[in-house]
Structure formats: C-alpha cells, structure tokens
Short mmCIF file of C-alpha atoms in Angstrom, two decimals:
data_model
loop_
_atom_site.label_atom_id
_atom_site.label_comp_id
_atom_site.label_asym_id
_atom_site.label_seq_id
_atom_site.Cartn_x
_atom_site.Cartn_y
_atom_site.Cartn_z
CA GLN A 1 -3.49 -43.00 -48.39
CA VAL A 2 -6.85 -44.13 -47.02
CA GLN A 3 -6.22 -47.24 -45.20
CA LEU A 4 -9.02 -48.65 -42.50
CA VAL A 5 -7.09 -51.25 -40.36
CA GLN A 6 -9.76 -53.66 -37.96
CA SER A 7 -8.80 -55.43 -35.26
CA GLY A 8 -7.81 -59.40 -35.27
CA ALA A 9 -9.74 -62.41 -35.25
CA GLU A 10 -11.96 -63.49 -32.23
CA LEU A 11 -13.70 -65.93 -30.70
CA ARG A 12 -16.69 -65.80 -29.30
CA LYS A 13 -19.03 -68.59 -27.00
CA PRO A 14 -23.31 -68.51 -28.09
CA GLY A 15 -24.27 -65.46 -26.09
CA ALA A 16 -21.71 -63.47 -25.89
CA SER A 17 -21.11 -60.49 -27.42
CA VAL A 18 -17.77 -59.15 -29.95
CA LYS A 19 -16.72 -55.76 -30.39
CA VAL A 20 -14.69 -54.97 -33.81
CA SER A 21 -12.47 -52.01 -34.85
CA CYS A 22 -11.61 -50.28 -37.36
CA LYS A 23 -8.86 -47.28 -37.40
CA ALA A 24 -9.07 -45.38 -40.48
CA SER A 25 -5.96 -43.27 -41.85
CA GLY A 26 -5.70 -41.10 -44.58
CA TYR A 27 -8.26 -38.86 -44.79
CA THR A 28 -10.33 -36.27 -42.10
CA PHE A 29 -11.84 -39.29 -40.54
CA THR A 30 -15.37 -36.76 -39.96
CA THR A 31 -15.85 -36.62 -43.56
CA TYR A 32 -17.42 -39.64 -44.31
CA SER A 33 -19.55 -42.38 -42.71
CA ILE A 34 -18.54 -45.80 -42.17
CA VAL A 35 -20.40 -49.06 -42.99
CA TRP A 36 -20.30 -51.95 -41.50
CA VAL A 37 -20.71 -54.74 -43.62
CA ARG A 38 -20.29 -59.25 -42.63
CA GLN A 39 -19.52 -62.33 -45.40
CA ALA A 40 -20.90 -65.46 -43.62
CA PRO A 41 -18.69 -68.57 -44.84
CA GLY A 42 -18.90 -69.08 -48.24
CA GLN A 43 -21.66 -66.81 -48.78
CA GLY A 44 -22.42 -63.44 -50.40
CA LEU A 45 -22.11 -59.62 -47.99
CA GLU A 46 -24.58 -58.57 -46.08
CA TRP A 47 -24.67 -54.58 -44.82
CA MET A 48 -25.32 -53.84 -41.15
CA GLY A 49 -25.69 -50.54 -40.74
CA TRP A 50 -23.36 -47.09 -41.14
CA ILE A 51 -22.52 -44.60 -38.45
CA SER A 52 -21.64 -41.32 -39.73
CA ALA A 53 -18.01 -39.97 -38.34
CA PHE A 54 -19.32 -36.39 -37.95
CA ASN A 55 -22.46 -36.40 -36.34
CA PHE A 56 -22.82 -39.65 -34.72
CA ASN A 57 -26.56 -40.52 -36.31
CA THR A 58 -26.83 -44.31 -37.13
CA ASN A 59 -28.76 -46.41 -39.39
CA TYR A 60 -29.07 -50.11 -38.81
CA ALA A 61 -30.12 -52.86 -41.10
CA ARG A 62 -33.51 -54.21 -39.29
CA LYS A 63 -32.40 -57.64 -38.97
CA PHE A 64 -29.64 -56.39 -36.65
CA GLN A 65 -31.47 -53.18 -34.90
CA GLY A 66 -31.19 -54.14 -30.95
CA ARG A 67 -28.41 -56.35 -30.66
CA VAL A 68 -25.67 -53.58 -32.86
CA THR A 69 -24.03 -50.96 -32.07
CA MET A 70 -21.89 -48.99 -33.73
CA THR A 71 -19.66 -46.10 -32.04
CA THR A 72 -16.87 -43.46 -33.29
CA ASP A 73 -14.07 -42.07 -31.54
CA THR A 74 -13.10 -39.25 -33.11
CA SER A 75 -9.62 -38.15 -31.49
CA THR A 76 -8.37 -41.46 -32.32
CA SER A 77 -10.22 -42.10 -36.14
CA THR A 78 -11.89 -44.94 -34.94
CA ALA A 79 -15.07 -46.90 -35.93
CA TYR A 80 -16.16 -49.97 -33.67
CA MET A 81 -18.66 -52.55 -34.42
CA GLU A 82 -20.18 -54.66 -31.64
CA LEU A 83 -22.38 -56.86 -31.85
CA ARG A 84 -24.88 -58.70 -28.78
CA SER A 85 -26.74 -61.97 -28.21
CA LEU A 86 -24.13 -63.99 -30.35
CA THR A 87 -24.93 -67.19 -32.07
CA SER A 88 -23.18 -69.86 -34.23
CA ASP A 89 -25.14 -67.44 -37.17
CA ASP A 90 -23.15 -64.38 -36.71
CA THR A 91 -20.04 -66.38 -37.43
CA ALA A 92 -18.44 -64.82 -40.50
CA VAL A 93 -15.70 -61.91 -41.67
CA TYR A 94 -16.36 -58.39 -40.43
CA TYR A 95 -15.53 -54.93 -42.66
CA CYS A 96 -15.88 -51.62 -42.06
CA ALA A 97 -15.77 -49.82 -45.41
CA ARG A 98 -15.94 -45.52 -46.08
CA GLU A 99 -18.98 -44.54 -47.38
CA TYR A 100 -17.62 -42.15 -50.05
CA TYR A 101 -19.82 -39.68 -51.11
CA TYR A 102 -20.02 -36.70 -53.80
CA GLY A 103 -22.60 -34.45 -55.82
CA SER A 104 -24.46 -31.14 -55.33
CA ASP A 105 -28.02 -31.78 -57.04
CA SER A 106 -27.66 -35.30 -56.43
CA TYR A 107 -25.41 -37.36 -54.15
CA TYR A 108 -23.70 -40.58 -55.32
CA TYR A 109 -22.83 -43.11 -52.91
CA TYR A 110 -20.24 -46.16 -53.08
CA PHE A 111 -17.85 -47.63 -50.74
CA ASP A 112 -14.79 -46.37 -51.43
CA TYR A 113 -12.37 -48.47 -49.40
CA TRP A 114 -12.65 -51.34 -47.06
CA GLY A 115 -11.01 -52.86 -44.14
CA GLN A 116 -9.21 -55.95 -44.26
CA GLY A 117 -11.93 -58.02 -42.89
CA THR A 118 -12.47 -59.48 -38.68
CA LEU A 119 -12.74 -63.00 -38.66
CA VAL A 120 -15.88 -63.66 -35.38
CA THR A 121 -16.33 -67.16 -34.52
CA VAL A 122 -19.27 -68.01 -32.47
CA SER A 123 -19.00 -71.75 -31.07
CA SER A 124 -19.02 -73.34 -27.76
CA GLN B 1 -31.82 -64.69 -49.81
CA SER B 2 -30.11 -61.35 -51.57
CA VAL B 3 -32.37 -58.49 -51.99
CA LEU B 4 -30.53 -58.24 -55.44
CA THR B 5 -30.54 -61.10 -57.87
CA GLN B 6 -27.09 -62.23 -59.78
CA PRO B 7 -26.25 -65.63 -61.19
CA PRO B 8 -24.24 -67.75 -58.59
CA SER B 9 -21.69 -68.48 -61.22
CA ALA B 10 -20.30 -67.23 -65.12
CA SER B 11 -17.54 -68.45 -67.45
CA GLY B 12 -16.10 -67.64 -70.30
CA THR B 13 -11.94 -68.66 -71.75
CA PRO B 14 -9.26 -66.28 -72.19
CA GLY B 15 -9.81 -62.82 -74.54
CA GLN B 16 -14.11 -63.79 -74.54
CA ARG B 17 -16.23 -61.11 -73.36
CA VAL B 18 -18.69 -62.11 -70.02
CA THR B 19 -21.48 -60.11 -68.50
CA ILE B 20 -22.70 -60.23 -65.36
CA SER B 21 -26.13 -59.53 -64.66
CA CYS B 22 -27.67 -58.04 -61.79
CA SER B 23 -31.82 -57.64 -61.22
CA GLY B 24 -33.37 -55.35 -58.37
CA SER B 25 -36.47 -53.69 -57.87
CA SER B 26 -38.00 -49.83 -58.43
CA SER B 27 -37.05 -49.85 -54.43
CA ASN B 28 -33.18 -50.40 -55.35
CA ILE B 29 -31.96 -50.49 -58.60
CA GLY B 30 -35.12 -48.50 -60.11
CA PHE B 31 -34.05 -45.59 -57.56
CA ALA B 32 -30.04 -45.63 -57.11
CA SER B 33 -27.39 -45.71 -58.55
CA VAL B 34 -25.13 -49.44 -58.71
CA ASN B 35 -21.85 -50.15 -57.54
CA TRP B 36 -19.87 -53.55 -58.62
CA PHE B 37 -17.58 -55.01 -56.39
CA ARG B 38 -14.87 -57.56 -57.01
CA GLN B 39 -13.37 -60.38 -54.60
CA PHE B 40 -10.70 -62.51 -54.23
CA PRO B 41 -10.65 -65.45 -52.35
CA GLY B 42 -9.34 -64.72 -48.67
CA THR B 43 -9.82 -60.75 -49.12
CA SER B 44 -11.60 -57.70 -49.19
CA PRO B 45 -14.34 -56.89 -51.52
CA LYS B 46 -12.68 -53.76 -54.03
CA LEU B 47 -14.47 -51.27 -55.85
CA LEU B 48 -15.00 -51.89 -59.58
CA ILE B 49 -17.41 -49.75 -60.81
CA TYR B 50 -19.72 -46.92 -58.70
CA THR B 51 -22.87 -44.74 -59.70
CA ASN B 52 -23.82 -47.08 -62.36
CA ASP B 53 -21.12 -46.97 -64.71
CA GLN B 54 -18.13 -44.87 -63.09
CA ARG B 55 -14.26 -46.73 -62.72
CA PRO B 56 -12.00 -45.85 -60.29
CA SER B 57 -8.45 -44.90 -61.47
CA GLY B 58 -6.86 -47.78 -61.46
CA VAL B 59 -9.43 -50.35 -63.35
CA PRO B 60 -8.86 -51.33 -66.30
CA ASP B 61 -10.96 -50.08 -69.30
CA ARG B 62 -12.18 -53.98 -70.10
CA PHE B 63 -14.74 -53.76 -67.29
CA SER B 64 -17.55 -51.71 -67.41
CA ALA B 65 -20.75 -51.68 -66.87
CA SER B 66 -24.75 -50.49 -66.92
CA LYS B 67 -27.87 -50.26 -66.00
CA SER B 68 -31.50 -50.16 -67.33
CA GLY B 69 -35.03 -49.55 -65.33
CA THR B 70 -34.34 -52.27 -62.58
CA SER B 71 -31.82 -54.02 -64.01
CA ALA B 72 -27.58 -53.53 -63.85
CA SER B 73 -24.81 -55.49 -65.65
CA LEU B 74 -21.11 -55.97 -65.80
CA ALA B 75 -19.20 -56.23 -68.86
CA ILE B 76 -15.66 -57.48 -68.78
CA SER B 77 -13.79 -57.86 -72.05
CA GLY B 78 -10.46 -59.66 -73.41
CA LEU B 79 -11.09 -61.97 -70.31
CA GLN B 80 -7.77 -63.04 -68.48
CA SER B 81 -7.09 -65.96 -65.66
CA GLU B 82 -6.72 -63.04 -63.22
CA ASP B 83 -9.83 -62.26 -63.64
CA GLU B 84 -10.90 -64.79 -61.53
CA ALA B 85 -13.05 -63.57 -58.76
CA ASP B 86 -16.13 -62.67 -57.31
CA TYR B 87 -18.14 -60.14 -58.23
CA PHE B 88 -20.82 -58.51 -56.44
CA CYS B 89 -23.49 -55.57 -57.42
CA ALA B 90 -24.87 -53.64 -54.45
CA ALA B 91 -27.68 -50.39 -54.65
CA TRP B 92 -29.66 -48.31 -51.92
CA ASP B 93 -32.87 -49.65 -50.91
CA ASP B 94 -35.52 -46.79 -50.91
CA SER B 95 -37.85 -49.38 -49.22
CA LEU B 96 -35.64 -51.42 -46.57
CA ASN B 97 -33.44 -47.91 -46.47
CA GLY B 98 -30.34 -49.36 -46.41
CA TRP B 99 -28.04 -51.05 -48.53
CA VAL B 100 -27.99 -54.42 -50.72
CA PHE B 101 -26.29 -56.45 -52.25
CA GLY B 102 -26.74 -59.53 -55.39
CA GLY B 103 -25.64 -62.76 -54.03
CA GLY B 104 -22.42 -62.78 -56.04
CA THR B 105 -21.02 -64.08 -59.14
CA LYS B 106 -18.23 -66.77 -59.20
CA LEU B 107 -16.15 -65.90 -62.74
CA THR B 108 -14.14 -69.03 -63.68
CA VAL B 109 -12.01 -68.38 -66.72
CA LEU B 110 -11.93 -72.08 -68.75
#
C-alpha cells in the first residue's frame, strides 16, 4: 500500500533553516510528483510547490521562491523540502503528498496520499 | 486570504443534507477540475472527491460534488456525527501557475 512517512517535529530559531523528509513506499517513486503543503495553526492549507520525481523539475509557489528548495533521492524514494530564513510565520505543519495523474488527451491531477505531517516550530 | 472562497462554517442535524460551496475564477475552477479534501483534527487531509465529482474507493455515496462555471460544491447527505471535520476545495490556478485551496469549511453536526 502507498505510504508517505515524514520526519519528526523540528524546532528552529528565527533565521535558521529546516529540512523535512518524506519517504515514499508502495509505488514506483519516479512515476509521480511530490507536492508540499503547509498548514499554520488553526489555518487553511497552502501549496508550497512540487517536484517531479522523474526529472527533478520543480515549481515553487511565488511566495516561497528563493527561500525553498525541493529535492528527491530516487535511490531511497525520499523527497526533501528545505525552507530557509525562517520566521515565526513559518510555524506550521508541513505535509508532503503524492500528485497522482491520469488521462490521455487531457490530464487530471489530485493529491491522493498524504504524509502524516511534520510540525516545524520557529521560536527564539 | 485564500484564492478559493469557502464559507468558514456549516452545520446540520443527523440525517440532513448539507452543501459546502467553493467559489473561484476563470483561472482556477473555470480552468481546471476541483478536488475536495476532508481533515479531522490533528490528522492529515484525505482525498474525498477528485476531478469535480469522482469518489475514491471507500468514500460513501453520501458524498457528492459538482462544478459549474467558476464554482463548485460538495454535498453530504444523510449527515452523520462522524462527518464533523474541516473540508477544503482545491484547484490548479493557471495564472498563478500553482495549486490553490479554499480556506476550509468547518462542518458541525448538531
């Protein structure tokens, strides 16, 4: 069965960086992209970007461009999301999800499996 | 401020039918298909509806959804206490070149 298992909670000081991992299993890792979504306490979902596990192409939300780097390690079927120059506004639960797609003439995309989430707390 | 607009709350009594709306624009809902997610407190979101109106296996047919123009809606019939959760809509936004979400709707079963 498909599983995405994320790394544990992190505590960082303002200005620091954090790197969250997301280990996939139960499917061919290079077939689908991995997206990262975050959720601040009591808030909604915010898409941060995606990375193709096939060709390593990335697409970052404008808000995070220059501050985020998404990578994958196909040898371990693991995706990583690094966020730099952290502020208290970055305190959130960070999720990875698989971006499934299907279709022929047109393609349809959705997030069908999610990791359990990683709480990142930014505090001095 | 979320790109897609959802009512912050909705409620109903057991057995009732409730609907949750999701309003967007021509660059997102008017351009691409809509997906819906359900999230229970302290857990990760789960896919509820994909491609406007498709239910993944395991999702009961009490859940249905539709899309028209730049709006979408999720309907839950035969409301049950275990349906209490947050519901989010999502779509690809062609202008932003990224996924956008609604702010979420907290469903309360009275």
